[in-house]
Amino acid sequence: MATRPGSRTKLEILANILRLEAKEGFADKVVKGGLDKFLGLAFDELTPTLSSLPGYGDMTPAERREWATGVMRRIPRHTQSDAPTSRPATQSATHPATVAGASPQSDRSSPARPRRPRTPPAPVKASLDDSVSVLRSVNKSHLPMLERLGISTVQDLLYQFPLRHLDYANIRKVNELMPGEEQTTVATLWEARVVGQNPRRKSTQAVFGDDTGNLHVVWFNNPYVARSLKPGVKVALSGKVGVFGGRPRFQNPDYDILREGDDSVHSGRLVPVYPLTNRLYQRTARRMAREALDVALSKVEESLPPEMLERLGFVGVRDAISQMHYPDSAQSYTTARSRLAFDELFVMQLAVLSRRIRWREADGVPLSVDEARLSAFIESLPFSLTGGQARALEEILADLRDSRPMSRLLQGDVGSGKTVVAAAAMLAAVFDGYQGALMAPTEVLAEQHYLSVTRMLSGGGESPTLDEHVVSLDMPSLGRPVTVALLIGSLRKRAKDELHERIAAGEVDVVIGTQALIQETVDMPRLAVAVVDEQHRFGVMQRSALRGKGARPHVLAMSATPIPRSLALTVYGDLDTSVIDELPPGRQPVRTVLVSPEQRSAAYEGVRREVTQGRQAFVVCPLVEESEAIQSRAAVEEYERLSSNVFPDLRLGLLHGRMPLREKELVLEEFQRGGFDVLVTTPVVEVGIDVPNATVMLIDGADRFGLAQLHQFRGRVGRGVHRGHCLLLADAPGEDARERLRLMERIQDGFALAEEDLRLRGAGDYMGTRQSGLPDLRVARPTDQSLLALARREAQKLLDDDPELEREEHAVLARRYRKLVASTPFDAS
């Protein structure tokens, strides 16, 4: 019997429907509304085959059986057996051509050879340290993708936890599906076909149904689904349901072909959503994770001692890992996450507390602090110390008197006056016959510290210029001059060699510089107080190198970037902390406004208004010169544009990091003297710039900066008697960037802003994992305050009891600890 083009698919669907009807006892429930409805829709194409057939719905089940047998015999042989979506004919009653014991058409040909039962492959044997390539779900093309995600071993895959889970546990009938919601249905496939003219953009369209109705599904740019799904199979579909043409439709849902006894990985439960990279898909990532769990989870060792595990009420580590990937419920996921987050924080606390113990057990340089001389220095200053400065200085001086070397973090918001506290600490060493050193992350900041410290020590007198890299300042209370030097990498070799000799001979009392201070050629034999400014911008090994100068000097780390308490305890748990929590008297909050692109002209008018009233302004751009890769305004081009088109009547200056040091210094001096109305600059003004008359900070491309950096910029204005204004200008910020900028509008407190920044970006992005020495936190969050406190208490208790982790019950924990300190600079001292 011949069939017209286009009818073959309908005949295949009909054959499958009749097979399913046979399984259901010919109850006419396979198609919503009855089989007659399907026949009515398909009548034109099926007329040559099904003409003059009575109504299916009017028959008894027995009559339907006989009717179906006759229909199957009339469906062309090639339609059933040759179709790519049909299975080869066998004597099985499940074949589409065989209904309720009717003789299949294959009876007229030679019987098919029975298939041998498929032998399942032997399970993979893998250890935790084996390459992921041993897994069957991982092929060669996957390896570079996994490498980009930091996954190279089976253990890495086990600990690559989902970003979140989709709740597909509530299975609904087709007619219960609600548009716009994530949900799961189980339905039978009627038809699946590839559509699209472009070979590279072909999609799959399919029709599914259950006893309540039919459902249209589309997988865009994915012809593979049509080839992998056979009509008649039962499939679990999970995703968000939409409406198309008045009917429910899934777009790109996750799916599972359901077989008896299968554990659904992709649907019908809380489904994991893993981090991906280009050309790695969720279904593939889930298969990999599932296989890793199957073959390697049993090899994960429990690291917590049994007594601690029972006392804290945590689940075992294997259960926790399993539930992190495929939780039985939201509560079981929360329980598992708490356990694994504790593990990360606990081992980190062991590391920082061990480092603290070793450092404090070392012999340092106890200083006999000369309070009379220090008081004379403080009284010579043109301002009084705030209460926060005075408290921080007392805590530091108490440490300096101790024979154990100080290890302290001094935090303070922008403009809170940390530098004067650091200068007093270094003077305490000088008054006792020792040296002090201050290391800054950039030459510009080192120069600013050199100028401000020499200005303080001179009692407000003339400070040196940057042409003078060594200066002697008269201090009557000491009875001799104090020598201060600036050591930076850009010094000429002859000047640098001469400075090295004078420092080694003890002729320099205070050395201020960059990483040039920690070079092997620099010898500071009498170093007793070492200050590290903006210390989070240095690597751990760099900070440790400064500690190695002299005879175990006291170390004071400073940060104008407020560090949230949770992160301070995690990364700097070996440091005592002092906080300057108040600004100098009279300092007003800076008014911060998010400016839309349409308001750019209004923002410029605001700058002009302040200048006409005798004030000055900064305009910050992200780059020095225009970049094709990053479309943002650059300082050089913006300086030209503003000078020519926007402020031709104002005096504009230009400052960026590529300028020679002397030129930068001249620009800053001119701006501080009031020679420029507007300074167009790059982020070089983030720290260390003090211009009391500047009241406007316009940040162009504000969405390209983090909250901490924006807060630093904001701190450059409003430092005098007039209120400051910060204008955040962003041309096309995304929603995440817009949220950050709105936080700047609402929050003035640097510590509160730091907590929000940490929440939005995570610890690694906030501090810079490599710079801070912070290991990769896969599970723990910055908001896990109670878990962090618990981990710190338990770590201290265990170290008090077994400081070297030598007991048998601590063997696994000791291995984890050693692995942590070997893979990060965490243990550098």
Short mmCIF file of N, CA, C and O in Angstrom, two decimals, residues 14 18 26 35-36 39 50 52-56 59 62-72:
data_model
loop_
_atom_site.label_atom_id
_atom_site.label_comp_id
_atom_site.label_asym_id
_atom_site.label_seq_id
_atom_site.Cartn_x
_atom_site.Cartn_y
_atom_site.Cartn_z
N LEU A 14 0.40 6.55 15.01
CA LEU A 14 -0.78 5.73 15.23
C LEU A 14 -0.39 4.33 15.70
O LEU A 14 -1.00 3.78 16.63
N LEU A 18 -1.55 2.69 19.28
CA LEU A 18 -2.27 1.42 19.40
C LEU A 18 -1.51 0.43 20.28
O LEU A 18 -2.12 -0.35 21.03
N PHE A 26 -7.07 -1.22 26.07
CA PHE A 26 -7.94 -0.55 25.09
C PHE A 26 -9.02 0.29 25.79
O PHE A 26 -10.19 0.23 25.49
N LEU A 35 -9.05 8.48 21.02
CA LEU A 35 -8.33 8.26 19.77
C LEU A 35 -9.03 8.91 18.58
O LEU A 35 -8.38 9.33 17.62
N ASP A 36 -10.35 8.99 18.62
CA ASP A 36 -11.07 9.59 17.50
C ASP A 36 -10.61 11.03 17.25
O ASP A 36 -10.62 11.51 16.11
N LEU A 39 -7.54 10.79 15.23
CA LEU A 39 -7.88 10.39 13.86
C LEU A 39 -8.51 11.55 13.09
O LEU A 39 -8.29 11.72 11.89
N LEU A 50 -7.16 4.30 6.42
CA LEU A 50 -8.18 4.07 7.44
C LEU A 50 -9.58 4.43 6.96
O LEU A 50 -10.46 4.70 7.77
N SER A 52 -13.36 4.38 5.95
CA SER A 52 -14.53 3.56 6.32
C SER A 52 -14.37 2.85 7.65
O SER A 52 -15.06 1.86 7.91
N LEU A 53 -13.44 3.34 8.53
CA LEU A 53 -13.31 2.71 9.85
C LEU A 53 -14.36 3.29 10.79
O LEU A 53 -14.64 4.49 10.75
N PRO A 54 -14.99 2.45 11.65
CA PRO A 54 -15.98 2.97 12.60
C PRO A 54 -15.31 3.78 13.70
O PRO A 54 -14.11 3.78 13.85
N GLY A 55 -16.11 4.52 14.51
CA GLY A 55 -15.58 5.34 15.59
C GLY A 55 -15.03 4.47 16.72
O GLY A 55 -15.71 3.58 17.24
N TYR A 56 -13.79 4.77 17.12
CA TYR A 56 -13.11 3.98 18.14
C TYR A 56 -13.80 4.13 19.50
O TYR A 56 -13.93 3.19 20.26
N MET A 59 -16.80 1.75 20.47
CA MET A 59 -16.59 0.30 20.57
C MET A 59 -16.39 -0.13 22.01
O MET A 59 -16.01 0.65 22.88
N ALA A 62 -13.21 -5.13 23.60
CA ALA A 62 -12.95 -6.30 22.74
C ALA A 62 -13.01 -5.89 21.27
O ALA A 62 -12.19 -6.34 20.44
N GLU A 63 -14.00 -5.03 20.95
CA GLU A 63 -14.11 -4.58 19.56
C GLU A 63 -12.89 -3.72 19.18
O GLU A 63 -12.41 -3.77 18.03
N ARG A 64 -12.43 -2.93 20.13
CA ARG A 64 -11.25 -2.09 19.85
C ARG A 64 -10.02 -2.96 19.58
O ARG A 64 -9.19 -2.64 18.72
N ARG A 65 -9.91 -4.11 20.32
CA ARG A 65 -8.78 -5.00 20.10
C ARG A 65 -8.80 -5.53 18.66
O ARG A 65 -7.80 -5.50 17.96
N GLU A 66 -9.98 -5.98 18.25
CA GLU A 66 -10.11 -6.52 16.90
C GLU A 66 -9.87 -5.43 15.85
O GLU A 66 -9.19 -5.64 14.84
N TRP A 67 -10.42 -4.24 16.13
CA TRP A 67 -10.25 -3.11 15.22
C TRP A 67 -8.77 -2.75 15.07
O TRP A 67 -8.25 -2.55 13.97
N ALA A 68 -8.07 -2.66 16.19
CA ALA A 68 -6.65 -2.30 16.17
C ALA A 68 -5.83 -3.32 15.43
O ALA A 68 -4.89 -2.97 14.69
N THR A 69 -6.17 -4.62 15.60
CA THR A 69 -5.42 -5.66 14.89
C THR A 69 -5.57 -5.48 13.39
O THR A 69 -4.60 -5.56 12.63
N GLY A 70 -6.78 -5.17 12.95
CA GLY A 70 -7.01 -4.96 11.53
C GLY A 70 -6.27 -3.75 11.01
O GLY A 70 -5.71 -3.76 9.90
N VAL A 71 -6.28 -2.66 11.82
CA VAL A 71 -5.57 -1.45 11.40
C VAL A 71 -4.08 -1.73 11.23
O VAL A 71 -3.45 -1.30 10.26
N MET A 72 -3.51 -2.46 12.19
CA MET A 72 -2.07 -2.71 12.14
C MET A 72 -1.69 -3.50 10.90
O MET A 72 -0.62 -3.29 10.33
#
